[in-house]
PDB file of C-alpha atoms and ligand atoms in Angstrom:
ATOM      1  CA  MET A   1     180.232  74.494  52.891  1.00 97.00           C
ATOM      2  CA  ILE A   2     181.792  73.198  56.027  1.00 98.00           C
ATOM      3  CA  PHE A   3     182.431  75.398  59.058  1.00 98.00           C
ATOM      4  CA  HIS A   4     184.920  74.250  61.528  1.00 98.00           C
ATOM      5  CA  VAL A   5     185.165  75.926  64.947  1.00 98.00           C
ATOM      6  CA  LEU A   6     188.319  75.668  67.119  1.00 99.00           C
ATOM      7  CA  THR A   7     187.528  76.489  70.818  1.00 98.00           C
ATOM      8  CA  ILE A   8     188.425  75.627  74.362  1.00 98.00           C
ATOM      9  CA  PHE A   9     184.638  75.566  75.116  1.00 98.00           C
ATOM     10  CA  PRO A  10     183.055  73.017  72.644  1.00 98.00           C
ATOM     11  CA  GLU A  11     180.084  72.696  74.870  1.00 98.00           C
ATOM     12  CA  PHE A  12     179.256  76.363  74.143  1.00 97.00           C
ATOM     13  CA  PHE A  13     177.959  75.257  70.749  1.00 97.00           C
ATOM     14  CA  GLN A  14     175.386  72.815  72.055  1.00 95.00           C
ATOM     15  CA  GLY A  15     172.365  74.782  70.818  1.00 94.00           C
ATOM     16  CA  PRO A  16     173.191  77.744  68.759  1.00 94.00           C
ATOM     17  CA  PHE A  17     173.225  75.736  65.511  1.00 96.00           C
ATOM     18  CA  ASP A  18     170.290  73.473  66.252  1.00 95.00           C
ATOM     19  CA  HIS A  19     167.495  75.883  65.355  1.00 94.00           C
ATOM     20  CA  GLY A  20     165.987  77.805  62.477  1.00 93.00           C
ATOM     21  CA  VAL A  21     167.813  78.467  59.198  1.00 93.00           C
ATOM     22  CA  VAL A  22     171.130  77.041  60.062  1.00 95.00           C
ATOM     23  CA  ALA A  23     169.632  73.769  61.431  1.00 96.00           C
ATOM     24  CA  ARG A  24     167.536  73.521  58.254  1.00 94.00           C
ATOM     25  CA  GLY A  25     170.641  74.007  56.081  1.00 96.00           C
ATOM     26  CA  ARG A  26     172.422  71.341  58.064  1.00 96.00           C
ATOM     27  CA  ASN A  27     169.555  68.924  57.830  1.00 96.00           C
ATOM     28  CA  ALA A  28     169.329  69.445  54.040  1.00 96.00           C
ATOM     29  CA  GLY A  29     173.017  68.706  53.692  1.00 97.00           C
ATOM     30  CA  LEU A  30     173.857  72.164  52.432  1.00 96.00           C
ATOM     31  CA  LEU A  31     176.301  72.921  55.214  1.00 98.00           C
ATOM     32  CA  GLY A  32     178.190  71.034  57.893  1.00 98.00           C
ATOM     33  CA  ILE A  33     179.454  72.326  61.250  1.00 98.00           C
ATOM     34  CA  ARG A  34     182.344  70.626  63.107  1.00 98.00           C
ATOM     35  CA  ILE A  35     183.306  71.724  66.580  1.00 98.00           C
ATOM     36  CA  HIS A  36     186.935  70.940  67.560  1.00 98.00           C
ATOM     37  CA  ASN A  37     188.284  71.053  71.149  1.00 98.00           C
ATOM     38  CA  LEU A  38     191.679  72.884  71.123  1.00 98.00           C
ATOM     39  CA  ARG A  39     192.794  70.811  74.111  1.00 98.00           C
ATOM     40  CA  ASP A  40     192.831  67.711  71.802  1.00 98.00           C
ATOM     41  CA  TRP A  41     196.113  69.218  70.395  1.00 98.00           C
ATOM     42  CA  THR A  42     197.916  69.511  73.631  1.00 98.00           C
ATOM     43  CA  SER A  43     200.562  66.959  74.858  1.00 95.00           C
ATOM     44  CA  ASP A  44     200.910  67.656  78.485  1.00 97.00           C
ATOM     45  CA  ARG A  45     198.902  66.148  81.378  1.00 98.00           C
ATOM     46  CA  HIS A  46     197.048  69.352  82.071  1.00 98.00           C
ATOM     47  CA  LYS A  47     196.083  69.928  78.447  1.00 98.00           C
ATOM     48  CA  THR A  48     197.555  73.384  78.631  1.00 98.00           C
ATOM     49  CA  VAL A  49     196.484  75.869  75.863  1.00 98.00           C
ATOM     50  CA  ASP A  50     197.588  79.118  77.419  1.00 98.00           C
ATOM     51  CA  ASP A  51     200.615  80.718  79.005  1.00 98.00           C
ATOM     52  CA  ARG A  52     201.730  84.113  80.479  1.00 98.00           C
ATOM     53  CA  PRO A  53     202.535  86.994  78.123  1.00 98.00           C
ATOM     54  CA  PHE A  54     206.133  87.800  77.386  1.00 98.00           C
ATOM     55  CA  GLY A  55     206.843  91.224  78.736  1.00 98.00           C
ATOM     56  CA  GLY A  56     204.573  90.804  81.669  1.00 97.00           C
ATOM     57  CA  GLY A  57     201.076  92.022  82.218  1.00 95.00           C
ATOM     58  CA  GLU A  58     197.673  90.713  83.100  1.00 92.00           C
ATOM     59  CA  GLY A  59     196.013  87.505  82.076  1.00 96.00           C
ATOM     60  CA  MET A  60     197.019  84.654  79.811  1.00 98.00           C
ATOM     61  CA  VAL A  61     197.483  84.209  76.141  1.00 98.00           C
ATOM     62  CA  LEU A  62     196.471  81.251  73.882  1.00 98.00           C
ATOM     63  CA  LYS A  63     199.632  79.464  72.781  1.00 98.00           C
ATOM     64  CA  ALA A  64     200.564  79.235  69.092  1.00 98.00           C
ATOM     65  CA  GLY A  65     201.512  75.438  69.208  1.00 98.00           C
ATOM     66  CA  PRO A  66     198.169  73.802  69.745  1.00 98.00           C
ATOM     67  CA  LEU A  67     196.410  76.145  67.197  1.00 98.00           C
ATOM     68  CA  PHE A  68     198.934  75.449  64.482  1.00 98.00           C
ATOM     69  CA  GLU A  69     198.839  71.734  65.104  1.00 98.00           C
ATOM     70  CA  ALA A  70     194.970  71.712  65.146  1.00 98.00           C
ATOM     71  CA  VAL A  71     194.767  73.480  61.791  1.00 98.00           C
ATOM     72  CA  GLU A  72     197.460  71.409  60.298  1.00 98.00           C
ATOM     73  CA  SER A  73     195.744  68.153  61.398  1.00 98.00           C
ATOM     74  CA  ILE A  74     192.223  69.234  60.320  1.00 98.00           C
ATOM     75  CA  TRP A  75     193.660  70.222  56.858  1.00 98.00           C
ATOM     76  CA  PRO A  76     196.910  68.356  56.308  1.00 98.00           C
ATOM     77  CA  GLN A  77     197.011  69.771  52.771  1.00 98.00           C
ATOM     78  CA  ARG A  78     195.258  73.044  53.012  1.00 98.00           C
ATOM     79  CA  ARG A  79     193.768  74.446  49.774  1.00 98.00           C
ATOM     80  CA  PRO A  80     193.262  78.201  49.027  1.00 97.00           C
ATOM     81  CA  ASP A  81     189.461  77.756  49.378  1.00 98.00           C
ATOM     82  CA  GLN A  82     189.979  76.479  52.910  1.00 98.00           C
ATOM     83  CA  ARG A  83     190.157  79.686  54.889  1.00 98.00           C
ATOM     84  CA  VAL A  84     191.395  80.216  58.466  1.00 98.00           C
ATOM     85  CA  ILE A  85     189.694  83.092  60.273  1.00 98.00           C
ATOM     86  CA  LEU A  86     190.866  84.305  63.555  1.00 99.00           C
ATOM     87  CA  LEU A  87     188.016  86.003  65.582  1.00 99.00           C
ATOM     88  CA  SER A  88     189.565  89.196  67.051  1.00 98.00           C
ATOM     89  CA  ALA A  89     188.358  92.547  68.211  1.00 98.00           C
ATOM     90  CA  GLN A  90     191.205  93.923  66.173  1.00 98.00           C
ATOM     91  CA  GLY A  91     190.119  92.420  62.857  1.00 98.00           C
ATOM     92  CA  ARG A  92     188.245  93.880  59.989  1.00 98.00           C
ATOM     93  CA  VAL A  93     184.620  94.369  60.926  1.00 98.00           C
ATOM     94  CA  LEU A  94     182.214  91.864  59.555  1.00 98.00           C
ATOM     95  CA  ASP A  95     179.529  93.233  57.140  1.00 96.00           C
ATOM     96  CA  GLN A  96     177.267  91.778  54.471  1.00 93.00           C
ATOM     97  CA  ALA A  97     179.968  92.158  51.779  1.00 93.00           C
ATOM     98  CA  ALA A  98     182.443  90.225  53.944  1.00 96.00           C
ATOM     99  CA  ALA A  99     179.872  87.504  54.632  1.00 96.00           C
ATOM    100  CA  GLU A 100     179.422  87.047  50.886  1.00 93.00           C
ATOM    101  CA  ARG A 101     183.155  86.869  50.339  1.00 96.00           C
ATOM    102  CA  LEU A 102     183.541  84.317  53.046  1.00 98.00           C
ATOM    103  CA  GLY A 103     180.666  82.316  51.553  1.00 96.00           C
ATOM    104  CA  ALA A 104     182.793  81.714  48.464  1.00 97.00           C
ATOM    105  CA  ALA A 105     185.155  79.401  50.495  1.00 98.00           C
ATOM    106  CA  SER A 106     184.482  75.696  50.515  1.00 98.00           C
ATOM    107  CA  GLU A 107     185.401  75.515  54.214  1.00 98.00           C
ATOM    108  CA  LEU A 108     185.956  77.997  56.992  1.00 98.00           C
ATOM    109  CA  LEU A 109     187.872  77.371  60.140  1.00 99.00           C
ATOM    110  CA  LEU A 110     187.043  79.791  62.823  1.00 99.00           C
ATOM    111  CA  ILE A 111     189.468  80.181  65.705  1.00 99.00           C
ATOM    112  CA  CYS A 112     187.941  81.394  69.014  1.00 99.00           C
ATOM    113  CA  GLY A 113     190.375  83.340  71.200  1.00 98.00           C
ATOM    114  CA  ARG A 114     190.001  83.695  74.929  1.00 98.00           C
ATOM    115  CA  TYR A 115     191.716  85.378  77.912  1.00 98.00           C
ATOM    116  CA  GLU A 116     193.999  88.258  76.722  1.00 97.00           C
ATOM    117  CA  GLY A 117     193.931  86.929  73.185  1.00 97.00           C
ATOM    118  CA  VAL A 118     196.032  84.740  70.964  1.00 98.00           C
ATOM    119  CA  ASP A 119     199.733  84.519  70.334  1.00 98.00           C
ATOM    120  CA  GLU A 120     200.252  87.067  67.496  1.00 98.00           C
ATOM    121  CA  ARG A 121     202.027  84.509  65.298  1.00 98.00           C
ATOM    122  CA  VAL A 122     198.624  82.968  64.618  1.00 99.00           C
ATOM    123  CA  ALA A 123     197.362  86.167  63.026  1.00 98.00           C
ATOM    124  CA  GLU A 124     200.689  86.612  61.200  1.00 98.00           C
ATOM    125  CA  HIS A 125     201.344  83.067  59.914  1.00 98.00           C
ATOM    126  CA  LEU A 126     198.321  80.869  60.299  1.00 98.00           C
ATOM    127  CA  ALA A 127     195.128  82.926  59.772  1.00 98.00           C
ATOM    128  CA  ASP A 128     194.063  84.200  56.400  1.00 98.00           C
ATOM    129  CA  GLU A 129     192.446  87.099  58.155  1.00 98.00           C
ATOM    130  CA  GLU A 130     191.356  88.545  61.470  1.00 98.00           C
ATOM    131  CA  LEU A 131     187.664  89.178  61.807  1.00 98.00           C
ATOM    132  CA  SER A 132     185.688  91.241  64.253  1.00 98.00           C
ATOM    133  CA  ILE A 133     182.001  91.273  64.771  1.00 98.00           C
ATOM    134  CA  GLY A 134     181.969  94.902  66.032  1.00 98.00           C
ATOM    135  CA  ASP A 135     183.990  97.542  67.929  1.00 98.00           C
ATOM    136  CA  TYR A 136     183.648  96.158  71.316  1.00 98.00           C
ATOM    137  CA  VAL A 137     185.471  93.441  73.274  1.00 98.00           C
ATOM    138  CA  LEU A 138     183.829  90.093  73.975  1.00 98.00           C
ATOM    139  CA  SER A 139     185.141  87.708  76.558  1.00 98.00           C
ATOM    140  CA  GLY A 140     185.810  85.063  73.849  1.00 98.00           C
ATOM    141  CA  GLY A 141     185.514  84.325  70.129  1.00 98.00           C
ATOM    142  CA  GLU A 142     182.684  81.748  70.553  1.00 98.00           C
ATOM    143  CA  LEU A 143     179.756  84.242  70.252  1.00 98.00           C
ATOM    144  CA  ALA A 144     181.508  85.853  67.315  1.00 98.00           C
ATOM    145  CA  ALA A 145     181.957  82.505  65.629  1.00 98.00           C
ATOM    146  CA  ALA A 146     178.280  81.656  66.037  1.00 98.00           C
ATOM    147  CA  VAL A 147     177.460  85.039  64.417  1.00 98.00           C
ATOM    148  CA  VAL A 148     179.824  84.410  61.535  1.00 98.00           C
ATOM    149  CA  VAL A 149     178.339  80.912  60.901  1.00 98.00           C
ATOM    150  CA  ASP A 150     174.770  82.266  60.937  1.00 97.00           C
ATOM    151  CA  VAL A 151     175.501  85.221  58.682  1.00 97.00           C
ATOM    152  CA  VAL A 152     177.480  83.187  56.065  1.00 97.00           C
ATOM    153  CA  ALA A 153     175.192  80.189  56.181  1.00 97.00           C
ATOM    154  CA  ARG A 154     171.981  82.027  55.530  1.00 94.00           C
ATOM    155  CA  ARG A 155     173.526  83.466  52.364  1.00 91.00           C
ATOM    156  CA  LEU A 156     174.449  79.992  50.942  1.00 93.00           C
ATOM    157  CA  PRO A 157     172.378  78.886  47.976  1.00 91.00           C
ATOM    158  CA  GLY A 158     169.279  76.939  49.013  1.00 92.00           C
ATOM    159  CA  VAL A 159     169.597  77.611  52.700  1.00 93.00           C
ATOM    160  CA  LEU A 160     166.828  80.148  52.979  1.00 91.00           C
ATOM    161  CA  GLY A 161     163.356  78.962  52.194  1.00 79.00           C
ATOM    162  CA  ASN A 162     161.225  80.985  49.832  1.00 67.00           C
ATOM    163  CA  GLN A 163     159.383  82.544  52.724  1.00 51.00           C
ATOM    164  CA  ASP A 164     162.513  84.244  54.018  1.00 56.00           C
ATOM    165  CA  SER A 165     164.182  85.138  50.734  1.00 70.00           C
ATOM    166  CA  ALA A 166     167.286  87.279  51.242  1.00 78.00           C
ATOM    167  CA  ALA A 167     166.571  89.675  48.328  1.00 77.00           C
ATOM    168  CA  ARG A 168     164.619  92.130  50.453  1.00 81.00           C
ATOM    169  CA  GLU A 169     166.706  92.008  53.536  1.00 91.00           C
ATOM    170  CA  SER A 170     168.519  94.943  55.022  1.00 94.00           C
ATOM    171  CA  PHE A 171     171.865  95.603  53.356  1.00 93.00           C
ATOM    172  CA  ALA A 172     170.941  93.328  50.470  1.00 87.00           C
ATOM    173  CA  GLY A 173     170.090  94.118  46.863  1.00 75.00           C
ATOM    174  CA  GLY A 174     171.839  96.659  44.727  1.00 77.00           C
ATOM    175  CA  ASP A 175     171.297  99.606  47.046  1.00 89.00           C
ATOM    176  CA  GLY A 176     172.152  98.143  50.508  1.00 93.00           C
ATOM    177  CA  ILE A 177     169.576 100.087  52.392  1.00 96.00           C
ATOM    178  CA  LEU A 178     167.355  98.812  55.310  1.00 96.00           C
ATOM    179  CA  ASP A 179     164.381  96.392  54.799  1.00 95.00           C
ATOM    180  CA  CYS A 180     161.002  98.049  54.871  1.00 96.00           C
ATOM    181  CA  PRO A 181     158.925  97.889  58.101  1.00 97.00           C
ATOM    182  CA  GLN A 182     156.623  94.764  58.377  1.00 96.00           C
ATOM    183  CA  TYR A 183     153.358  94.327  60.088  1.00 98.00           C
ATOM    184  CA  THR A 184     151.010  91.369  60.728  1.00 98.00           C
ATOM    185  CA  ARG A 185     147.584  90.988  62.153  1.00 97.00           C
ATOM    186  CA  PRO A 186     145.739  92.568  63.800  1.00 98.00           C
ATOM    187  CA  ALA A 187     145.428  95.582  61.483  1.00 97.00           C
ATOM    188  CA  GLU A 188     144.853  97.743  64.587  1.00 98.00           C
ATOM    189  CA  PHE A 189     146.578  97.175  67.821  1.00 98.00           C
ATOM    190  CA  ARG A 190     146.095  99.416  70.820  1.00 98.00           C
ATOM    191  CA  GLY A 191     144.930 102.113  68.479  1.00 98.00           C
ATOM    192  CA  TRP A 192     147.991 101.860  66.191  1.00 98.00           C
ATOM    193  CA  LYS A 193     146.932 101.136  62.659  1.00 98.00           C
ATOM    194  CA  VAL A 194     148.843  99.279  59.943  1.00 98.00           C
ATOM    195  CA  PRO A 195     149.522 101.682  57.017  1.00 98.00           C
ATOM    196  CA  GLU A 196     146.522 101.754  54.622  1.00 97.00           C
ATOM    197  CA  ALA A 197     148.645 101.051  51.604  1.00 97.00           C
ATOM    198  CA  LEU A 198     149.435  97.562  52.797  1.00 98.00           C
ATOM    199  CA  LEU A 199     145.799  96.520  53.453  1.00 97.00           C
ATOM    200  CA  GLY A 200     144.406  96.472  49.852  1.00 90.00           C
ATOM    201  CA  GLY A 201     145.571  94.169  47.142  1.00 93.00           C
ATOM    202  CA  ASN A 202     147.207  96.956  45.093  1.00 97.00           C
ATOM    203  CA  HIS A 203     150.672  95.351  44.417  1.00 97.00           C
ATOM    204  CA  ALA A 204     152.136  98.313  42.770  1.00 97.00           C
ATOM    205  CA  GLY A 205     150.916 100.529  45.527  1.00 97.00           C
ATOM    206  CA  ILE A 206     152.395  98.149  48.168  1.00 97.00           C
ATOM    207  CA  GLU A 207     155.747  98.116  46.376  1.00 96.00           C
ATOM    208  CA  ARG A 208     155.783 101.977  46.201  1.00 97.00           C
ATOM    209  CA  TRP A 209     154.923 102.199  49.958  1.00 97.00           C
ATOM    210  CA  ARG A 210     157.630  99.648  50.854  1.00 96.00           C
ATOM    211  CA  ARG A 211     160.335 101.422  48.829  1.00 96.00           C
ATOM    212  CA  GLN A 212     159.486 104.770  50.373  1.00 97.00           C
ATOM    213  CA  ALA A 213     159.139 103.407  53.896  1.00 98.00           C
ATOM    214  CA  ALA A 214     162.457 101.588  53.536  1.00 96.00           C
ATOM    215  CA  LEU A 215     164.155 104.796  52.411  1.00 97.00           C
ATOM    216  CA  GLU A 216     162.584 106.843  55.238  1.00 98.00           C
ATOM    217  CA  LYS A 217     163.662 104.300  57.842  1.00 98.00           C
ATOM    218  CA  THR A 218     167.185 104.211  56.453  1.00 97.00           C
ATOM    219  CA  ARG A 219     167.376 108.066  56.442  1.00 98.00           C
ATOM    220  CA  ARG A 220     166.267 108.050  60.038  1.00 98.00           C
ATOM    221  CA  LEU A 221     168.312 105.205  61.508  1.00 98.00           C
ATOM    222  CA  ARG A 222     171.199 104.673  59.172  1.00 98.00           C
ATOM    223  CA  PRO A 223     171.850 107.753  56.988  1.00 97.00           C
ATOM    224  CA  ASP A 224     175.342 106.469  56.255  1.00 96.00           C
ATOM    225  CA  LEU A 225     173.788 103.811  53.997  1.00 95.00           C
ATOM    226  CA  LEU A 226     172.281 106.475  51.820  1.00 95.00           C
ATOM    227  CA  ARG A 227     175.547 108.216  51.018  1.00 81.00           C
ATOM    228  CA  ASN A 228     175.730 106.948  47.421  1.00 62.00           C
ATOM    229  CA  GLN A 229     172.084 106.555  46.802  1.00 65.00           C
ATOM    230  CA  ASP A 230     170.293 107.931  43.822  1.00 55.00           C
ATOM    231  CA  GLU A 231     166.862 108.353  45.331  1.00 49.00           C
TER     232      GLU A 231
HETATM  233  N1  SAM B   1     193.167  91.744  74.484  1.00 58.88           N
HETATM  234  C1  SAM B   1     192.246  91.786  73.335  1.00 58.88           C
HETATM  235  C2  SAM B   1     192.007  93.133  72.738  1.00 58.88           C
HETATM  236  O1  SAM B   1     192.046  94.116  73.526  1.00 58.88           O
HETATM  237  O2  SAM B   1     191.934  93.295  71.598  1.00 58.88           O
HETATM  238  C3  SAM B   1     190.930  91.219  73.758  1.00 58.88           C
HETATM  239  C4  SAM B   1     190.835  89.789  73.905  1.00 58.88           C
HETATM  240  S1  SAM B   1     189.176  89.184  74.215  1.00 58.88           S
HETATM  241  C5  SAM B   1     189.004  89.344  76.011  1.00 58.88           C
HETATM  242  C6  SAM B   1     189.396  87.472  74.065  1.00 58.88           C
HETATM  243  C7  SAM B   1     188.874  86.856  72.629  1.00 58.88           C
HETATM  244  O3  SAM B   1     187.610  87.287  72.406  1.00 58.88           O
HETATM  245  C8  SAM B   1     189.699  87.410  71.494  1.00 58.88           C
HETATM  246  O4  SAM B   1     190.941  86.790  71.326  1.00 58.88           O
HETATM  247  C9  SAM B   1     188.729  87.171  70.320  1.00 58.88           C
HETATM  248  O5  SAM B   1     188.814  85.777  69.850  1.00 58.88           O
HETATM  249  C10 SAM B   1     187.354  87.352  70.990  1.00 58.88           C
HETATM  250  N2  SAM B   1     186.701  88.644  70.704  1.00 58.88           N
HETATM  251  C11 SAM B   1     186.642  89.674  71.584  1.00 58.88           C
HETATM  252  N3  SAM B   1     186.050  90.729  70.939  1.00 58.88           N
HETATM  253  C12 SAM B   1     185.767  90.346  69.677  1.00 58.88           C
HETATM  254  C13 SAM B   1     185.076  90.906  68.571  1.00 58.88           C
HETATM  255  N4  SAM B   1     184.690  92.196  68.603  1.00 58.88           N
HETATM  256  N5  SAM B   1     184.964  90.207  67.413  1.00 58.88           N
HETATM  257  C14 SAM B   1     185.380  88.983  67.316  1.00 58.88           C
HETATM  258  N6  SAM B   1     186.001  88.336  68.365  1.00 58.88           N
HETATM  259  C15 SAM B   1     186.215  89.017  69.468  1.00 58.88           C
END
């Protein structure tokens, strides 16, 4: 899969994709990341990407023109599996199911808004969807784009190594509950002991403990995930 990111701060992405799982996926040729500078699609001397809002009010709004021209030049003949996503606090909130749906595309182009936001004609006539990473307002779409790339990339076939298989992760599997608590050495730290069930080699006992502990933690921290659970 190829991720395109359209931003006025391309330098923001020096780093976030150079470590861990995403970097491994890139190095293995399983995914590509292309960062595009929106100012490359301006025609004036100042490379203007924003303007004042019609109707008055605070701040500036990203203009539609450079965004349309950027997408149309990156994908002159856009296919249905090349999806344009506008990062927006007003979008549908990203979750694991959305990440899987996005992962079915061959290419994603993530538009990072700034200032007061983006001319609404981009949401209406250019983007396939508006996507939020949570009910709060960020200063720009760049952090959100980095989150989307990470979440979608780690679900792509082959990107996760065996050691960090996605099957057990929170929100995964058929039941969508939280992952079980994990411990590592030492078996006792400042008087706090690792649960006895994890210390022996009884695999069935370990599995039972993990399932119960995952349910208990989900009940305590995210009871909403248990709504349709058959415990
Ligand atoms: N005026 C907008 C509003 O109240 O909905 C907020 C604009 S925000 C300061 C600037 C940009 O940050 C947005 O255009 C969007 O690209 C990005 N952004 C802010 N919050 C976001 C969120 N929760 N998820 C994804 N992107 C977000």
